[in-house]
Amino acid sequence: MNVQEIHNIREACITILSGTKHNSVLFEPCDKFDEVINSLDIDPDSKETLRRSVSLLVGTRNHKRGCNIDKKTKDMLNKVYEQKQYLTKEEREFVAKKCNLTPLQVRVWFANKRIRNKNTKM
């Protein structure tokens, strides 16, 4: 990470925090912060670690709000799920890139989908 990227992250944090009330959740699906983090040339796990670290530093909750996934993306995820219910790390990263999600979002979506299917069968 270079100095300019660190400066961009700092500026994004300041911008976001100036528009929040009572240190509400920092992570919105399409905010400037995510744009800056996603533009960094680091691996997906490091991006997620950076998001969590910034969250702790600025005093926001360490819990993200659920994001709405559009129908097209859900359809793509469902097609992948029909083929394979458990993804490897590499598959998860590939699907995340194709769906414009983070690997963590894909992992959670798949876990939730497995639970929904299990509960439906009961």
XYZ file of C-alpha atoms in Angstrom:
122
model
C 0.000 0.000 0.000
C 1.449 3.362 -0.942
C 1.084 6.756 0.722
C -1.590 7.929 -1.729
C -3.752 4.870 -1.026
C -3.465 5.427 2.737
C -4.387 9.092 2.212
C -7.427 8.033 0.129
C -8.584 5.673 2.891
C -8.172 8.397 5.516
C -10.131 10.902 3.408
C -12.887 8.364 2.761
C -13.191 7.675 6.495
C -13.382 11.383 7.320
C -16.007 11.964 4.619
C -18.121 9.036 5.747
C -17.902 9.825 9.448
C -18.824 13.463 8.897
C -22.104 12.275 7.376
C -23.040 9.746 10.065
C -24.945 10.211 13.287
C -23.639 8.791 16.561
C -20.942 6.765 14.831
C -23.492 4.626 13.044
C -22.403 1.734 10.878
C -19.549 2.694 8.578
C -20.166 0.092 5.926
C -22.780 0.913 3.302
C -22.849 -1.292 0.196
C -21.965 1.443 -2.295
C -20.195 4.092 -0.252
C -16.920 5.808 -1.038
C -15.120 3.779 1.616
C -15.815 0.490 -0.175
C -14.806 2.045 -3.489
C -11.449 3.049 -2.044
C -10.873 -0.326 -0.364
C -11.868 -2.226 -3.513
C -9.509 -0.132 -5.635
C -6.489 -1.184 -3.569
C -4.113 -3.705 -5.101
C -4.256 -6.180 -2.204
C -5.800 -9.621 -1.777
C -9.493 -9.911 -0.729
C -8.702 -11.159 2.785
C -6.453 -8.141 3.393
C -9.235 -5.845 2.183
C -11.644 -7.396 4.673
C -9.057 -7.108 7.456
C -8.548 -3.455 6.560
C -12.306 -2.810 6.683
C -12.522 -4.362 10.148
C -9.432 -2.511 11.391
C -10.782 0.847 10.268
C -14.105 -0.007 11.888
C -12.375 -0.622 15.212
C -10.232 2.507 14.889
C -13.141 4.842 14.233
C -15.314 3.298 16.925
C -18.126 1.966 14.790
C -19.947 -1.268 15.454
C -18.065 -4.342 14.383
C -21.149 -5.624 12.625
C -22.134 -4.795 9.093
C -25.675 -4.129 8.069
C -27.049 -6.644 5.646
C -26.934 -5.468 2.078
C -29.540 -6.068 -0.557
C -28.255 -8.180 -3.409
C -29.920 -7.432 -6.739
C -31.925 -10.080 -8.596
C -29.311 -10.634 -11.303
C -26.620 -11.315 -8.700
C -28.938 -13.612 -6.717
C -29.673 -15.546 -9.900
C -25.941 -15.982 -10.522
C -25.368 -17.124 -6.941
C -28.274 -19.568 -7.154
C -26.898 -21.076 -10.379
C -23.526 -21.624 -8.739
C -25.249 -23.045 -5.641
C -27.188 -25.554 -7.760
C -23.857 -26.904 -9.010
C -21.957 -26.787 -5.734
C -23.131 -25.936 -2.212
C -19.623 -25.556 -0.724
C -16.991 -23.407 -2.422
C -13.233 -23.459 -2.024
C -11.482 -20.189 -1.229
C -10.466 -19.794 -4.877
C -13.992 -20.511 -6.129
C -15.424 -18.067 -3.596
C -13.035 -15.326 -4.756
C -13.891 -16.024 -8.410
C -17.648 -15.882 -7.734
C -17.191 -12.720 -5.658
C -15.429 -10.970 -8.544
C -18.081 -12.073 -11.049
C -20.889 -10.905 -8.753
C -19.141 -7.713 -7.614
C -19.288 -8.853 -3.977
C -16.650 -9.507 -1.358
C -15.597 -13.109 -0.698
C -17.071 -12.717 2.788
C -20.455 -11.742 1.332
C -20.365 -14.815 -0.911
C -19.380 -17.063 1.998
C -22.210 -15.715 4.166
C -24.727 -15.948 1.312
C -23.835 -19.618 0.751
C -24.017 -20.384 4.487
C -27.415 -18.681 4.744
C -28.645 -20.487 1.624
C -27.654 -23.866 3.086
C -29.535 -23.028 6.289
C -32.607 -21.842 4.344
C -32.610 -25.071 2.326
C -32.202 -27.174 5.469
C -35.102 -25.372 7.177
C -37.304 -25.714 4.079
C -36.794 -29.488 3.969
C -37.907 -29.894 7.598
